[in-house]
Coordinates of C-alpha atoms in Angstrom, one line a residue:
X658 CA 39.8 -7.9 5.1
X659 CA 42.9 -5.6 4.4
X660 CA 43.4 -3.0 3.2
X661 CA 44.2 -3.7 -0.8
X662 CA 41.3 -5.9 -0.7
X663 CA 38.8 -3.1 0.3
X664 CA 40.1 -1.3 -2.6
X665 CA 38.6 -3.9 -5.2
X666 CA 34.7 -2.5 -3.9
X667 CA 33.0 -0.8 -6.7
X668 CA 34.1 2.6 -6.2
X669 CA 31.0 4.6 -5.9
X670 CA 30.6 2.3 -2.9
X671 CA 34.3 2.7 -1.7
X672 CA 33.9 6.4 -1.8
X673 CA 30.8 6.8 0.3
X674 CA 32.1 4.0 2.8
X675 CA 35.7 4.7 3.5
X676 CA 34.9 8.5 3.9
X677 CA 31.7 7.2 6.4
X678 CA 34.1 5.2 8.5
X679 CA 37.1 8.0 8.2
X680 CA 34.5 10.3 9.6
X681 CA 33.6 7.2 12.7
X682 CA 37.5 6.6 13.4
X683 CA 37.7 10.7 13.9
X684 CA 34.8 10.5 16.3
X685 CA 35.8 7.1 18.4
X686 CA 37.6 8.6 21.2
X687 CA 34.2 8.6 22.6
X688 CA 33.8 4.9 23.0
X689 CA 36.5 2.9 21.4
X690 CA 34.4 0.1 20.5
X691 CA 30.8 1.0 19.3
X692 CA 27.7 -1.0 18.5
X693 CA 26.4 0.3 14.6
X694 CA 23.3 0.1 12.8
X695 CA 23.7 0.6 9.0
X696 CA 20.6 1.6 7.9
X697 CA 19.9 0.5 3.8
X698 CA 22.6 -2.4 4.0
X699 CA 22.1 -5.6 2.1
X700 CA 25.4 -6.8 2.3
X701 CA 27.3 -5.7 5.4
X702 CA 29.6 -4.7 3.4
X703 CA 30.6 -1.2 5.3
X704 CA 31.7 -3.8 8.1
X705 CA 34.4 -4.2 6.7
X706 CA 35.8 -1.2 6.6
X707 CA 35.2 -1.1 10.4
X708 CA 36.9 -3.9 12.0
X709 CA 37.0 -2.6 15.4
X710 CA 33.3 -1.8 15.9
X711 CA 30.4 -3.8 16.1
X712 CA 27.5 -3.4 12.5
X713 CA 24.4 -4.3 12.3
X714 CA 23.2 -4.0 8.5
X715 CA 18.9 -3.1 8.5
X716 CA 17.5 -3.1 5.1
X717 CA 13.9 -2.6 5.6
X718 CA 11.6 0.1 5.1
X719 CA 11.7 3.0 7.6
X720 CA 8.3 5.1 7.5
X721 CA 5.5 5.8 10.0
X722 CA 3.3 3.9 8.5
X723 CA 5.3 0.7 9.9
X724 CA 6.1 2.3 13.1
X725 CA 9.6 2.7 12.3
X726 CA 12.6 0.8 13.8
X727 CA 12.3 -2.1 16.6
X728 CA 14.8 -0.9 18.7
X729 CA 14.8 1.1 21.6
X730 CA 16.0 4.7 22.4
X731 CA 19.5 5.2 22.1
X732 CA 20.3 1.3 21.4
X733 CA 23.7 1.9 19.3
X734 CA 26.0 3.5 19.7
X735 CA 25.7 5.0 16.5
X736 CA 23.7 4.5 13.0
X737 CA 24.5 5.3 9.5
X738 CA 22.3 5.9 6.2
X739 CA 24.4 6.2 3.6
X740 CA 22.5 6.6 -0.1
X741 CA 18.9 5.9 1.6
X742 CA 17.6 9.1 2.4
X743 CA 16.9 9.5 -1.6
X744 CA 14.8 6.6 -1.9
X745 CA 12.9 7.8 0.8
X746 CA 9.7 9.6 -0.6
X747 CA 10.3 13.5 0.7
X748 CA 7.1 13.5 3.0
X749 CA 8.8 10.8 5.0
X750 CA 12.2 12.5 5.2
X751 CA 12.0 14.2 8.6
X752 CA 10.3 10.7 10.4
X753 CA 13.2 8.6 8.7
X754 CA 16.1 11.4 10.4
X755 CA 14.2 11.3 13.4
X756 CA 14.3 7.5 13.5
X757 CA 17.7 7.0 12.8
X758 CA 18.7 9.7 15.3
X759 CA 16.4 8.2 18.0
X760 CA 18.1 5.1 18.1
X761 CA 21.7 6.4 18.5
X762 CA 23.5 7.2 21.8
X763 CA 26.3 9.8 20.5
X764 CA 24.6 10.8 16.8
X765 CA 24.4 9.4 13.3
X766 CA 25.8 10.0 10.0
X767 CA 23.9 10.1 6.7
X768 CA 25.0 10.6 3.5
X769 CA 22.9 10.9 0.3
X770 CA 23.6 12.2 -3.4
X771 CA 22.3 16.4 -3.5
X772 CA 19.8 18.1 -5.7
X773 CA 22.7 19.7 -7.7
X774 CA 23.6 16.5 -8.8
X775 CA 20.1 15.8 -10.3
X776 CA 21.0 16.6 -14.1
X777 CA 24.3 14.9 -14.3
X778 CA 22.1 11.8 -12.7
X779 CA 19.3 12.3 -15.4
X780 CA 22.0 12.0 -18.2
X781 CA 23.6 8.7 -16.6
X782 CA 20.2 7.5 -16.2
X783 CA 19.4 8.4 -19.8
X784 CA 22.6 6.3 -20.7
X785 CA 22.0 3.5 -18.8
X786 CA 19.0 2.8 -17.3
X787 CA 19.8 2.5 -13.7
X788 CA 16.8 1.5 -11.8
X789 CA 18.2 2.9 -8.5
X790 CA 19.3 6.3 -10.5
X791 CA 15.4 6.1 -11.7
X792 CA 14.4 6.1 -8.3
X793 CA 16.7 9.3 -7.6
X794 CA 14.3 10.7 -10.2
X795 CA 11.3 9.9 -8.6
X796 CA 11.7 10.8 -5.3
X797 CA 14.0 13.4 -6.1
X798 CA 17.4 14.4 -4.7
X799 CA 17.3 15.6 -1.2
X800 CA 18.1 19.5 -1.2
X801 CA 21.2 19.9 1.3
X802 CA 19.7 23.8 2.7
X803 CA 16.8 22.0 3.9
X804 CA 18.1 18.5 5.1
X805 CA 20.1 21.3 7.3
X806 CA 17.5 23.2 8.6
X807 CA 15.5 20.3 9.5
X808 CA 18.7 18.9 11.4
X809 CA 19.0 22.3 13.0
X810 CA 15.3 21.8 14.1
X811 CA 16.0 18.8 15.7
X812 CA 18.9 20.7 17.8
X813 CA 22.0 18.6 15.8
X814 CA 25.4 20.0 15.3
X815 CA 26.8 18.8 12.3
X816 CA 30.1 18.5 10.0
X817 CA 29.5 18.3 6.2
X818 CA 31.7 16.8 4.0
X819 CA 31.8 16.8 0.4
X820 CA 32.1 13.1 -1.3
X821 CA 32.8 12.0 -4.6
X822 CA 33.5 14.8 -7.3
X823 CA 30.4 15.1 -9.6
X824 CA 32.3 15.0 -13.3
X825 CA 34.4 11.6 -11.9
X826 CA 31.5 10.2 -10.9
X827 CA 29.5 10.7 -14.0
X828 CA 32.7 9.5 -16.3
X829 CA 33.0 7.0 -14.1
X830 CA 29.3 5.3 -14.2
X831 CA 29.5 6.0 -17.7
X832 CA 32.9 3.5 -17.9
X833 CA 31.8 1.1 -15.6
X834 CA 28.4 0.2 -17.6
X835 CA 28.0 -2.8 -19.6
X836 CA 31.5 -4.1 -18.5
X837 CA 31.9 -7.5 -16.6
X838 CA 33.3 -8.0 -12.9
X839 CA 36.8 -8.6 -13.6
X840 CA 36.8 -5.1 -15.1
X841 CA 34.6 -3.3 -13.1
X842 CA 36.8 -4.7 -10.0
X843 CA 40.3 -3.9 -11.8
X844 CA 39.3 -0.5 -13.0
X845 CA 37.6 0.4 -9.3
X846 CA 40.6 -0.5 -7.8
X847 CA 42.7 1.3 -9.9
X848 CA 40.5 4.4 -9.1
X849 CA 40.2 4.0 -5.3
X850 CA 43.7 3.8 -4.8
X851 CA 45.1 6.4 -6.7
X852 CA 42.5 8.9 -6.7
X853 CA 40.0 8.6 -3.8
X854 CA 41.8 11.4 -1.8
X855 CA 41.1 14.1 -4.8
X856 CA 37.4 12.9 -5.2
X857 CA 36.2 14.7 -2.0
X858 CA 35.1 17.9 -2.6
X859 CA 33.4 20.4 -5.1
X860 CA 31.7 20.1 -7.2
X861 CA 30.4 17.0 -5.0
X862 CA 28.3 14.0 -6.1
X863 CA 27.3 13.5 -2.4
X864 CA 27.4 15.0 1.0
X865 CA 27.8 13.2 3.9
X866 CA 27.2 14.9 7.3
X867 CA 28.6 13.6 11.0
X868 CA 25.5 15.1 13.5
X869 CA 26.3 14.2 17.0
X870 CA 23.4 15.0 20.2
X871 CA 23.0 18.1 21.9
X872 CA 24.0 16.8 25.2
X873 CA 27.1 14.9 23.4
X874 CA 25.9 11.4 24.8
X875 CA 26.2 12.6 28.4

């Protein structure tokens, strides 16, 4: 797929993907060609955007009930959650991180919408309905200050980057509900290629952190 046609994804899915596998192509020097699990994917779709690399989409529960995921220690290379952690119900938080991080050689990325975002999301939800925004509101939005200090805990190094400016993102829901494909593709298009390098950073929608191991995959 090139590159014009990875434009057409619905943007709040562009955003969150092409700044995930920016983030990946910054960090490959480490192994050229990695093996990745993307954790939450129904589709495969952030594949795409990484041609070079090897993914695996997972989209089944992650809890300690289940006994978490059936792969080994350090099976992939890497493994990414993006937009999962806040349909994760908050006492489950720290086993899901510690899940996704035990099954990674070099480290993980996750990404998730942050608790300053929660009224914008109640007033799109109020709009619209959105069942997943509705589960945002259950579970409520992970709080950045203590997603750190849990990944701290663990003994991660991480980068944080902001993604997807709050007001576009809320004009942008806002203009893409209740309009068909065709639209929805033209108008995301439109948007991804002429604005997605001014949508990352403050006031953001999302953050989306690169940790890497301690010991740096030695």
């Amino acid at each position: 797929m090139d590159s014009n046609s990875l434009h057409d994804f619905y943007f709040d899915r562009y955003q969150r993907y092409k700044a995930a596998a920016d983030m990946i192509y910054d960090f490959q020097d480490r192994s050229p060609s990695m093996k990745i699990l993307d954790i939450g994917s129904f589709d495969n779709t952030f594949a795409a955007f990484l041609p070079e690399h090897t993914v695996m989409p997972y989209d089944r529960i992650i809890d300690s009930a289940q006994g978490g995921l059936p792969y080994s220690d350090r099976y992939f290379d890497m493994a990414v959650a993006m937009d999962v952690l806040e349909h994760v119900p908050p006492s489950e938080r720290a086993f899901f991180i510690r899940e996704i991080s035990r099954v990674s050689r070099l480290g993980f990325i996750l990404a998730f919408p942050i608790a300053s975002a929660a009224e914008t999301e109640d007033f799109v939800l109020e709009l619209t309905g959105s069942v997943w925004l509705a589960e945002h509101k259950r579970y409520g939005l992970p709080e950045p200050d203590e997603i750190e200090a849990l990944l701290r805990e663990m003994g991660f190094s991480f980068i944080r980057r902001p993604n997807a400016c709050l007001p576009s993102w809320m004009a942008m829901m806002l203009l893409m509900h209740g309009t068909e494909k065709p639209m929805r593709i033209k108008i995301s298009s439109f948007f991804n290629r002429h604005f997605y390098e001014l949508e990352n950073g403050e006031p953001a929608y999302r953050y989306i952190y690169l940790c890497t191991k301690s010991d740096k995959g030695n």
